[in-house]
Amino acid sequence: MSLDKSSCALLRYLIRLKKPETIMAISRALQQSRRKIYYHLDKINSSLPKEVESIESQPRVGILLSPEQKAACQVLLDSLDSYSYIMNMNERIQLMMIYICITTERVTIEKLMELTEVSRNTVLNDLSEIRSQLAKEQYKMTLYVSKSQGYDLNCHPLNKIQYMHSLLYNLFAEANEGFLKVLETKVHAFPGCQQLLSMAVTHFLEGQVYRLEKDLGKKINRYEIEFMLKVLPYLLLSYRNMVLDQEEKDSIIKDFSLIRKRIEYKITQNLKQALEDSFAIGLDEIEVSLIAILLLSYRKDKDIHVTSQDFADLKRVVEQFIWHFEVHSSFELENKEELAQSLLAHCKALLFRKTYGILSKNPMVKQIQDKYSTLFRMTKLSARLLEEEWKISLTDEDIAYLTIHLGGALRRSGSRTENSRKVYLICDEGVAVQKLLVKQVQHHLPGKLVSGIFTTEQFKSVEDLLEVDFLISTSEALETKHPLIQVHPILDFDDVLKLTRFAKYRFLADDKRGFSAELDKLLAAYIPDGKTAQELKQRLQSLVTNELLASLSDAEVETDLY
């Protein structure tokens, strides 16, 4: 019996279990019937090696994998190839759109059937759904079919590139490993795509990052540059897929006129020459400009050019924003000159993103809205000044990034320094998030001295020289001999409990399920509707959090730094 998508979902769930769970609890968590769970469990057992004990649910106890079973299940999961993975409709649509956007061959129903491995009727239904989705998008694109070209998109060339960037952003942020393996396998077989998507070009571009940043005098956020390296070949192929006359090309070049005065454009010319010398890949003026736009649009952790005279007006607006925030809120800011510099670097990239429609999502926006509701609201109020001055519209994700910068500069009051011990933080999320993490830790561990904050790379270079009480890291992959607590960049309730417990008792209960997971399990037993249960969970956590903060320090509550 072969494992399908639902079987793999159960397999992943069982591997993650740290406490026994009943079939009923598992069926609720995976939103499948108990009969289906037993069915997929039989399929998993039949796929395991004979020497591994079958996975059985113990009466009144449930299922918990032994170390041997867990290891065998992980090997089984890792061995599944693209042919074992069944795509859902959304994944098929994403794959079809990437194919239509970048392939050089004529797109037909038969080729889409071969690509997605489904029937003709299913492909036709998917194409109908694509048309419906495109009609709701902001990119003004329509899907049409002709005898000469097959299925293609009718739209402005820049709209197509913006759509492709958005599609890939959502895909790489949300897709599971199974679908990403399918995508990689199939895309590399598309006609005309092999060279730009080859491992040789990928490794070459990775090697160019340090040189680009050195020449730019800027440090691009690590996650943003990793994403750029993933999507750049797709964006270039999306442009090369279009048939444009000279007049259309001239119009696009004119649209890119803003970036030709920037240093990113000059540096991209060097990259163009390097690609031509190493792989005989030639870039035209539009492709050079496209790469420069990406470099301009992505968030920077460091920018030595923020004090240049051509950004004097930008600096004036940023300083007005900081002033407005302080005047209209009860918060106090410190190190305002440093805050202005970091906000200026952030807003430079923000304006280029808004100008050229380059999507940059904030994965922490919901957490920030929940945990820093007052700070977020006040930031949003002051951000209206930016919108009016720059004639832009800021999303909640944009506001959340501004909130992070302001949160990292809040002044603390009534802090205690007794029994100080050395605590180091490790965070790869960027300078703004690092500053906010420091403020959170100082708030919840007022008796601890935060002696420094590093990226993983920086920490590894000085690890042997540090005298450490314990480490706090936002990275799951960090390995160290020192006591380590792994937390989220925006501390949740479980993180706070871990920090306070360890700081007081030198004990981290790794074997216990977190408060949030236990609450999920408890509510699921009484409230079958998942949405209602989640709403109640958020209210309960907010209530408990407020009580905890009140007991820790009444004076600190006003800072909203939970």
Coordinates of C-alpha atoms in Angstrom, one line a residue:
M1 CA 0.0 0.0 0.0
S2 CA 1.5 3.4 -1.0
L3 CA 1.4 6.4 1.2
D4 CA -0.6 9.3 0.1
K5 CA -0.8 12.9 1.3
S6 CA -3.0 12.1 4.3
S7 CA -0.8 9.2 5.3
C8 CA 2.2 11.4 5.2
A9 CA 0.4 14.0 7.4
L10 CA -0.3 11.3 10.0
L11 CA 3.3 10.1 9.8
R12 CA 4.6 13.6 10.5
Y13 CA 2.1 14.1 13.3
L14 CA 3.1 10.8 15.0
I15 CA 6.9 11.7 14.7
R16 CA 6.3 15.0 16.5
L17 CA 4.3 13.5 19.5
K18 CA 6.0 13.7 22.8
K19 CA 3.1 12.3 24.9
P20 CA 0.6 9.6 24.0
E21 CA -2.5 10.7 22.2
T22 CA -5.7 8.8 21.5
I23 CA -7.0 8.1 18.1
M24 CA -9.9 10.5 18.9
A25 CA -7.5 13.3 19.7
I26 CA -5.4 12.6 16.5
S27 CA -8.5 12.6 14.3
R28 CA -9.5 15.9 15.7
A29 CA -6.1 17.4 15.2
L30 CA -5.8 16.2 11.6
Q31 CA -9.6 16.8 10.9
Q32 CA -10.0 13.2 9.7
S33 CA -12.4 10.5 10.9
R34 CA -11.2 7.8 13.2
R35 CA -11.8 5.2 10.5
K36 CA -9.4 7.2 8.2
I37 CA -6.8 7.3 10.9
Y38 CA -6.9 3.6 11.4
Y39 CA -6.8 3.1 7.6
H40 CA -3.7 5.3 7.2
L41 CA -2.1 3.7 10.2
D42 CA -2.4 0.3 8.5
K43 CA -0.7 1.7 5.4
I44 CA 2.1 3.1 7.5
N45 CA 2.6 -0.2 9.3
S46 CA 2.7 -2.1 6.0
S47 CA 5.4 0.3 4.8
L48 CA 7.6 -0.1 7.8
P49 CA 10.5 -2.6 7.9
K50 CA 9.4 -6.0 9.3
E51 CA 11.8 -5.8 12.2
V52 CA 10.1 -2.7 13.4
E53 CA 7.2 -3.2 15.8
S54 CA 3.8 -2.1 14.4
I55 CA 2.4 1.1 15.6
E56 CA -0.7 0.3 17.8
S57 CA -3.0 2.4 19.9
Q58 CA -3.0 1.2 23.5
P59 CA -6.4 1.2 25.2
R60 CA -7.0 4.3 27.3
V61 CA -3.5 5.5 26.6
G62 CA -3.1 6.1 22.8
I63 CA -0.1 6.2 20.6
L64 CA 3.5 7.2 21.3
L65 CA 6.3 6.1 19.1
S66 CA 9.3 4.3 20.5
P67 CA 12.7 5.6 19.5
E68 CA 13.0 2.7 17.0
Q69 CA 9.6 3.4 15.5
K70 CA 10.3 7.1 15.3
A71 CA 13.6 6.5 13.5
A72 CA 12.0 4.1 11.1
C73 CA 9.1 6.5 10.4
Q74 CA 11.6 9.4 9.7
V75 CA 13.5 7.2 7.3
L76 CA 10.2 6.3 5.6
L77 CA 9.2 9.9 5.3
D78 CA 12.6 11.0 3.9
S79 CA 12.4 8.3 1.3
L80 CA 9.2 9.4 -0.3
D81 CA 9.8 11.0 -3.7
S82 CA 7.6 13.2 -5.9
Y83 CA 5.6 10.3 -7.2
S84 CA 4.4 9.5 -3.7
Y85 CA 3.1 13.0 -3.1
I86 CA -0.4 13.9 -4.1
M87 CA -0.9 17.6 -4.8
N88 CA -4.0 19.4 -3.7
M89 CA -5.8 21.9 -6.0
N90 CA -3.9 25.0 -4.7
E91 CA -0.5 23.2 -5.2
R92 CA -1.5 22.2 -8.7
I93 CA -2.5 25.7 -9.5
Q94 CA 0.8 27.1 -8.2
L95 CA 2.7 24.6 -10.3
M96 CA 0.7 25.3 -13.4
M97 CA 1.1 29.1 -13.1
I98 CA 4.9 28.7 -12.7
Y99 CA 4.9 26.5 -15.8
I100 CA 2.8 29.0 -17.8
C101 CA 5.0 31.9 -16.6
I102 CA 8.4 30.5 -17.4
T103 CA 8.3 27.7 -19.9
T104 CA 9.4 28.3 -23.5
E105 CA 7.2 25.6 -25.0
R106 CA 3.6 25.8 -26.1
V107 CA 1.3 25.1 -23.1
T108 CA -1.5 22.6 -23.9
I109 CA -4.1 20.7 -21.9
E110 CA -2.1 17.5 -22.5
K111 CA 1.1 19.0 -21.1
L112 CA -0.8 20.3 -18.0
M113 CA -2.2 16.9 -17.5
E114 CA 1.3 15.4 -17.6
L115 CA 2.7 18.1 -15.4
T116 CA 0.0 17.7 -12.6
E117 CA -0.7 14.0 -13.1
V118 CA -4.4 14.4 -13.0
S119 CA -7.3 13.9 -15.5
R120 CA -8.4 16.3 -18.3
N121 CA -11.5 17.3 -16.4
T122 CA -9.5 18.1 -13.2
V123 CA -7.1 20.3 -15.3
L124 CA -10.1 22.1 -16.9
N125 CA -11.5 22.8 -13.4
D126 CA -8.1 24.0 -12.2
L127 CA -7.9 26.4 -15.2
S128 CA -11.3 27.7 -14.4
E129 CA -10.2 28.4 -10.8
I130 CA -7.1 30.1 -12.0
R131 CA -9.2 32.5 -14.1
S132 CA -11.4 33.2 -11.1
Q133 CA -8.4 33.9 -8.8
L134 CA -6.8 36.2 -11.4
A135 CA -9.9 38.2 -11.6
K136 CA -9.7 39.0 -7.9
E137 CA -5.9 39.8 -7.9
Q138 CA -4.5 43.3 -8.2
Y139 CA -2.2 42.5 -11.1
K140 CA -4.8 42.8 -13.9
M141 CA -3.9 39.5 -15.5
T142 CA -6.1 37.2 -17.6
L143 CA -5.5 33.7 -18.8
Y144 CA -6.2 33.1 -22.4
V145 CA -5.6 30.3 -24.9
S146 CA -4.6 30.4 -28.6
K147 CA -3.6 27.9 -31.2
S148 CA -0.2 29.3 -31.7
Q149 CA 0.8 29.8 -28.0
G150 CA -1.5 27.6 -26.1
Y151 CA -2.3 28.9 -22.6
D152 CA -0.7 32.2 -21.7
L153 CA -1.2 35.4 -19.7
N154 CA -2.4 38.7 -21.0
C155 CA -1.0 41.5 -18.8
H156 CA 1.5 44.3 -18.5
P157 CA 5.1 42.8 -18.3
L158 CA 5.8 44.3 -14.9
N159 CA 2.6 43.0 -13.5
K160 CA 3.6 39.5 -14.5
I161 CA 6.9 39.8 -12.7
Q162 CA 5.2 41.3 -9.6
Y163 CA 2.7 38.4 -9.7
M164 CA 5.5 35.8 -10.0
H165 CA 7.4 37.4 -7.1
S166 CA 4.2 37.3 -4.9
L167 CA 3.4 33.7 -5.9
L168 CA 6.9 32.5 -5.1
Y169 CA 7.0 34.5 -1.8
N170 CA 3.8 32.7 -0.6
L171 CA 5.0 29.3 -2.0
F172 CA 8.4 29.3 -0.3
A173 CA 6.9 30.6 2.9
E174 CA 4.0 28.2 3.3
A175 CA 4.6 25.1 1.1
N176 CA 5.5 21.8 2.8
E177 CA 8.6 19.9 1.9
G178 CA 6.7 17.3 -0.2
F179 CA 5.4 19.9 -2.6
L180 CA 8.8 21.7 -2.8
K181 CA 10.4 18.5 -3.8
V182 CA 7.8 18.0 -6.5
L183 CA 8.3 21.6 -7.7
E184 CA 12.1 21.2 -7.9
T185 CA 11.9 17.9 -9.8
K186 CA 9.4 19.2 -12.4
V187 CA 10.6 22.7 -12.9
H188 CA 14.2 21.6 -13.7
A189 CA 12.7 19.6 -16.6
F190 CA 10.9 22.6 -18.1
P191 CA 12.4 23.4 -21.6
G192 CA 14.7 26.5 -21.6
C193 CA 15.0 26.6 -17.8
Q194 CA 17.8 24.2 -17.0
Q195 CA 20.8 26.6 -17.1
L196 CA 19.4 29.4 -14.9
L197 CA 18.0 26.8 -12.4
S198 CA 21.2 24.7 -12.4
M199 CA 23.1 24.0 -9.1
A200 CA 26.2 25.6 -10.7
V201 CA 24.4 29.0 -11.2
T202 CA 22.8 28.7 -7.7
H203 CA 26.1 28.2 -6.0
F204 CA 27.7 31.0 -8.1
L205 CA 25.0 33.4 -7.0
E206 CA 25.4 32.4 -3.3
G207 CA 29.1 33.1 -3.6
Q208 CA 28.4 36.6 -5.0
V209 CA 26.5 37.7 -1.9
Y210 CA 29.5 38.7 0.2
R211 CA 31.0 40.7 -2.7
L212 CA 27.7 42.4 -3.5
E213 CA 27.2 43.4 0.2
K214 CA 30.8 44.6 0.5
D215 CA 30.6 46.7 -2.7
L216 CA 27.2 48.1 -1.6
G217 CA 28.2 49.0 1.9
K218 CA 25.0 47.3 3.1
K219 CA 24.1 44.1 4.9
I220 CA 20.9 42.7 3.5
N221 CA 18.6 40.8 5.9
R222 CA 19.7 37.1 5.8
Y223 CA 16.2 35.7 5.1
E224 CA 15.6 38.2 2.4
I225 CA 18.8 37.5 0.5
E226 CA 18.1 33.7 0.8
F227 CA 14.7 34.3 -0.7
M228 CA 16.2 36.5 -3.5
L229 CA 18.6 33.7 -4.5
K230 CA 15.7 31.3 -4.7
V231 CA 13.4 33.5 -6.8
L232 CA 15.8 35.4 -9.0
P233 CA 16.1 32.6 -11.7
Y234 CA 12.3 32.3 -11.8
L235 CA 11.9 36.1 -12.3
L236 CA 14.5 36.2 -15.1
L237 CA 12.8 33.2 -16.8
S238 CA 9.4 34.9 -16.4
Y239 CA 10.7 38.0 -18.2
R240 CA 12.3 35.8 -20.9
N241 CA 9.1 34.0 -21.4
M242 CA 7.5 37.2 -22.7
V243 CA 7.5 38.3 -26.4
L244 CA 8.1 42.1 -26.3
D245 CA 8.7 44.5 -29.2
Q246 CA 11.2 47.3 -28.8
E247 CA 8.6 49.9 -27.9
E248 CA 7.4 47.8 -25.0
K249 CA 11.0 47.3 -23.8
D250 CA 11.7 51.0 -24.0
S251 CA 8.6 51.7 -21.9
I252 CA 9.8 49.2 -19.2
I253 CA 13.3 50.7 -19.2
K254 CA 11.7 54.2 -18.7
D255 CA 9.7 52.8 -15.7
F256 CA 13.1 51.7 -14.2
S257 CA 14.7 55.1 -14.6
L258 CA 14.6 55.8 -10.8
I259 CA 17.1 53.0 -10.0
R260 CA 19.9 53.9 -12.5
K261 CA 21.3 56.6 -10.1
R262 CA 21.6 54.1 -7.2
I263 CA 24.7 52.1 -6.3
E264 CA 22.7 48.9 -6.6
Y265 CA 22.4 49.4 -10.3
K266 CA 26.2 49.9 -10.7
I267 CA 27.0 46.8 -8.6
T268 CA 24.5 44.7 -10.7
Q269 CA 26.5 45.6 -13.8
N270 CA 29.5 43.8 -12.2
L271 CA 27.2 40.7 -11.5
K272 CA 26.1 40.8 -15.1
Q273 CA 29.8 40.6 -16.3
A274 CA 30.5 37.8 -13.9
L275 CA 27.6 35.7 -15.1
E276 CA 28.6 36.3 -18.7
D277 CA 32.2 35.3 -18.0
S278 CA 31.4 32.2 -16.0
F279 CA 28.3 30.8 -17.8
A280 CA 27.9 32.9 -21.0
I281 CA 24.6 34.1 -19.6
G282 CA 23.9 37.5 -20.9
L283 CA 21.6 40.0 -19.1
D284 CA 19.9 42.8 -20.9
E285 CA 19.1 46.3 -19.5
I286 CA 15.7 45.2 -18.1
E287 CA 17.2 42.2 -16.3
V288 CA 20.0 44.2 -14.8
S289 CA 17.4 46.8 -13.6
L290 CA 15.2 44.0 -12.2
I291 CA 18.1 42.6 -10.0
A292 CA 18.9 46.2 -8.8
I293 CA 15.3 46.7 -7.8
L294 CA 15.4 43.5 -5.7
L295 CA 18.6 44.7 -4.0
L296 CA 17.0 48.0 -3.3
S297 CA 13.7 46.6 -2.0
Y298 CA 14.9 44.0 0.5
R299 CA 15.3 45.0 4.1
K300 CA 18.8 45.9 5.3
D301 CA 20.4 45.2 8.7
K302 CA 23.2 47.7 7.9
D303 CA 23.4 50.6 5.4
I304 CA 26.4 53.0 5.5
H305 CA 24.7 55.3 3.0
V306 CA 21.7 56.4 5.1
T307 CA 23.3 59.7 6.0
S308 CA 24.0 60.7 2.4
Q309 CA 22.5 64.0 1.3
D310 CA 20.1 62.6 -1.2
F311 CA 18.1 61.1 1.6
A312 CA 17.9 64.3 3.7
D313 CA 14.2 64.7 3.0
L314 CA 13.6 61.0 3.9
K315 CA 15.4 61.5 7.2
R316 CA 13.2 64.6 7.9
V317 CA 10.0 62.5 7.6
V318 CA 11.4 59.7 9.7
E319 CA 12.3 62.1 12.5
Q320 CA 8.8 63.6 12.3
F321 CA 7.4 60.1 12.6
I322 CA 9.4 59.4 15.7
W323 CA 8.4 62.8 17.2
H324 CA 4.7 62.1 16.4
F325 CA 4.9 58.7 18.1
E326 CA 6.3 60.1 21.3
V327 CA 4.0 63.1 21.5
H328 CA 0.8 61.0 20.9
S329 CA 1.6 58.0 23.1
S330 CA 2.7 57.3 26.6
F331 CA 5.8 55.5 25.5
E332 CA 9.3 56.9 25.9
L333 CA 12.1 56.2 23.4
E334 CA 15.9 56.1 24.0
N335 CA 18.8 56.3 21.6
K336 CA 16.6 58.2 19.1
E337 CA 19.5 58.9 16.7
E338 CA 20.2 55.2 16.4
L339 CA 16.5 54.5 16.0
A340 CA 16.3 57.1 13.2
Q341 CA 19.2 55.5 11.4
S342 CA 17.7 52.0 11.5
L343 CA 14.2 53.4 10.5
L344 CA 15.8 55.3 7.6
A345 CA 17.5 52.2 6.2
H346 CA 14.2 50.3 6.6
C347 CA 12.1 53.0 4.9
K348 CA 14.4 53.4 1.9
A349 CA 13.8 49.7 1.1
L350 CA 10.1 50.1 1.9
L351 CA 9.6 52.9 -0.6
F352 CA 11.3 51.0 -3.4
R353 CA 9.0 48.0 -2.6
K354 CA 6.0 50.2 -2.8
T355 CA 7.1 51.8 -6.0
Y356 CA 7.8 48.6 -7.8
G357 CA 5.2 46.3 -6.2
I358 CA 7.8 43.9 -4.5
L359 CA 6.0 41.9 -1.9
S360 CA 7.6 41.5 1.6
K361 CA 5.5 39.7 4.1
N362 CA 6.0 39.8 7.8
P363 CA 5.5 36.3 9.4
M364 CA 5.3 37.9 12.9
V365 CA 2.5 40.3 12.2
K366 CA -0.2 38.3 14.1
Q367 CA 2.1 37.8 17.1
I368 CA 2.9 41.5 17.2
Q369 CA -0.7 42.5 17.0
D370 CA -1.6 40.1 19.8
K371 CA 1.3 40.7 22.1
Y372 CA 2.0 44.4 21.5
S373 CA -1.5 45.6 20.8
T374 CA -1.1 49.1 22.2
L375 CA 2.3 49.6 20.7
F376 CA 1.0 48.4 17.3
R377 CA -2.0 50.7 17.5
M378 CA 0.1 53.8 18.3
T379 CA 2.6 52.9 15.6
K380 CA -0.3 52.6 13.1
L381 CA -1.6 56.0 14.2
S382 CA 1.8 57.7 13.7
A383 CA 2.4 55.9 10.4
R384 CA -0.4 57.9 8.8
L385 CA 2.2 60.7 8.6
L386 CA 4.4 58.5 6.5
E387 CA 1.5 57.5 4.2
E388 CA 0.6 61.2 3.6
E389 CA 4.2 62.4 3.1
W390 CA 5.2 59.5 0.7
K391 CA 1.7 58.9 -0.9
I392 CA 1.8 55.2 -0.1
S393 CA -0.5 52.8 1.7
L394 CA 1.0 50.7 4.5
T395 CA -0.3 47.2 5.3
D396 CA -0.5 45.7 8.8
E397 CA 2.7 43.8 7.8
D398 CA 4.5 47.1 7.1
I399 CA 3.2 48.6 10.4
A400 CA 4.4 45.5 12.2
Y401 CA 8.0 46.0 11.0
L402 CA 7.8 49.7 12.2
T403 CA 6.5 48.4 15.5
I404 CA 9.6 46.2 15.9
H405 CA 11.9 49.1 15.4
L406 CA 10.1 51.3 17.9
G407 CA 9.7 48.4 20.4
G408 CA 13.5 47.9 20.4
A409 CA 14.0 51.5 21.4
L410 CA 11.5 51.8 24.3
R411 CA 12.8 53.1 27.5
R412 CA 12.5 50.8 30.5
S413 CA 11.6 52.0 34.0
G414 CA 12.1 50.4 37.4
S415 CA 14.4 47.7 36.2
R416 CA 16.2 45.6 38.8
T417 CA 19.8 44.6 38.6
E418 CA 20.4 42.5 41.6
N419 CA 21.8 39.0 41.2
S420 CA 22.9 39.8 37.7
R421 CA 24.3 37.0 35.6
K422 CA 25.6 36.9 32.1
V423 CA 23.0 36.0 29.5
Y424 CA 23.7 36.1 25.7
L425 CA 21.1 36.2 23.0
I426 CA 21.5 34.6 19.5
C427 CA 19.1 35.9 16.8
D428 CA 19.4 35.8 13.0
E429 CA 16.2 37.7 12.3
G430 CA 17.8 41.1 11.7
V431 CA 19.0 44.0 13.8
A432 CA 15.5 45.4 14.6
V433 CA 14.2 42.1 15.9
Q434 CA 17.4 41.6 17.9
K435 CA 16.8 44.9 19.7
L436 CA 13.2 44.0 20.4
L437 CA 14.3 40.6 21.7
V438 CA 16.7 42.3 24.1
K439 CA 13.9 44.4 25.5
Q440 CA 11.6 41.4 25.9
V441 CA 14.3 39.4 27.8
Q442 CA 15.2 42.4 30.0
H443 CA 11.5 42.8 30.9
H444 CA 10.9 39.2 31.8
L445 CA 14.3 38.6 33.5
P446 CA 15.0 41.9 35.2
G447 CA 17.6 40.3 37.5
K448 CA 19.7 39.1 34.5
L449 CA 22.3 41.0 32.6
V450 CA 22.0 40.7 28.9
S451 CA 25.7 40.8 28.1
G452 CA 25.4 40.7 24.3
I453 CA 23.5 39.6 21.3
F454 CA 24.9 37.7 18.3
T455 CA 24.0 36.1 15.0
T456 CA 24.7 32.4 14.9
E457 CA 27.8 33.0 12.8
Q458 CA 29.1 35.6 15.3
F459 CA 28.4 33.5 18.3
K460 CA 30.3 30.5 16.8
S461 CA 33.4 32.6 16.3
V462 CA 33.6 33.6 20.0
E463 CA 31.8 30.7 21.7
D464 CA 34.9 29.3 23.4
L465 CA 35.8 32.7 24.9
L466 CA 32.5 33.5 26.6
E467 CA 31.6 33.1 30.3
V468 CA 27.9 32.2 30.1
D469 CA 25.2 31.6 32.6
F470 CA 22.8 30.5 29.8
L471 CA 22.0 31.3 26.2
I472 CA 18.7 32.3 24.6
S473 CA 18.3 31.6 20.9
T474 CA 15.6 32.0 18.3
S475 CA 17.3 29.3 16.1
E476 CA 16.2 25.7 16.4
A477 CA 19.4 24.5 14.7
L478 CA 22.0 26.0 17.2
E479 CA 24.3 23.4 18.8
T480 CA 26.4 24.4 21.8
K481 CA 27.8 23.1 25.1
H482 CA 26.3 26.0 27.1
P483 CA 22.8 25.8 28.7
L484 CA 20.4 26.9 25.9
I485 CA 16.7 28.0 25.8
Q486 CA 15.1 28.2 22.4
V487 CA 12.3 30.8 22.0
H488 CA 10.4 32.6 19.3
P489 CA 11.5 36.1 18.2
I490 CA 8.2 37.4 19.6
L491 CA 8.0 35.7 23.0
D492 CA 4.8 33.7 23.6
F493 CA 3.4 32.6 26.9
D494 CA 5.3 29.3 26.8
D495 CA 8.6 31.1 26.1
V496 CA 8.0 33.4 29.1
L497 CA 7.4 30.3 31.4
K498 CA 10.5 28.6 30.1
L499 CA 12.7 31.7 30.7
T500 CA 11.4 32.4 34.2
R501 CA 11.5 28.7 35.2
F502 CA 15.1 28.2 34.0
A503 CA 16.3 31.5 35.4
K504 CA 15.0 30.6 38.8
Y505 CA 15.4 26.8 39.0
R506 CA 18.0 26.1 36.4
F507 CA 15.6 23.5 35.0
L508 CA 14.0 23.3 31.5
A509 CA 11.1 20.8 31.3
D510 CA 11.7 19.6 27.7
D511 CA 9.5 16.5 28.4
K512 CA 6.4 18.5 29.1
R513 CA 4.0 19.9 26.5
G514 CA 3.7 23.6 26.5
F515 CA 0.8 25.6 27.9
S516 CA -0.5 26.4 24.4
A517 CA -0.5 22.8 23.3
E518 CA -2.2 21.6 26.5
L519 CA -4.8 24.3 26.1
D520 CA -5.5 23.2 22.5
K521 CA -6.0 19.6 23.7
L522 CA -8.2 20.7 26.6
L523 CA -10.5 22.9 24.5
A524 CA -10.7 20.3 21.7
A525 CA -12.4 17.9 24.1
Y526 CA -15.2 20.4 24.8
I527 CA -15.5 22.7 21.7
P528 CA -15.6 20.8 18.4
D529 CA -15.6 24.0 16.3
G530 CA -11.9 24.8 15.7
K531 CA -12.5 28.6 15.0
T532 CA -14.5 29.0 18.3
A533 CA -11.8 27.1 20.2
Q534 CA -9.0 29.3 18.9
E535 CA -10.9 32.5 19.8
L536 CA -11.5 31.2 23.3
K537 CA -7.8 30.1 23.5
Q538 CA -6.6 33.6 22.6
R539 CA -8.9 35.2 25.2
L540 CA -7.7 32.8 27.9
Q541 CA -4.1 33.3 27.1
S542 CA -4.5 37.1 27.1
L543 CA -6.2 36.9 30.5
V544 CA -3.5 34.7 32.0
T545 CA -0.8 36.9 30.5
N546 CA -2.2 40.1 32.0
E547 CA -2.4 38.4 35.4
L548 CA 1.2 37.2 35.1
L549 CA 2.5 40.6 34.0
A550 CA 0.6 42.3 36.9
S551 CA 2.2 40.0 39.4
L552 CA 5.7 40.5 37.9
S553 CA 5.7 44.3 37.9
D554 CA 2.8 46.7 37.8
A555 CA 5.0 49.5 36.7
E556 CA 6.1 47.6 33.6
V557 CA 2.7 46.8 32.2
E558 CA 2.3 50.3 30.6
T559 CA 5.2 49.5 28.3
D560 CA 3.1 46.8 26.7
L561 CA 6.3 44.7 26.4
Y562 CA 4.8 41.2 27.0

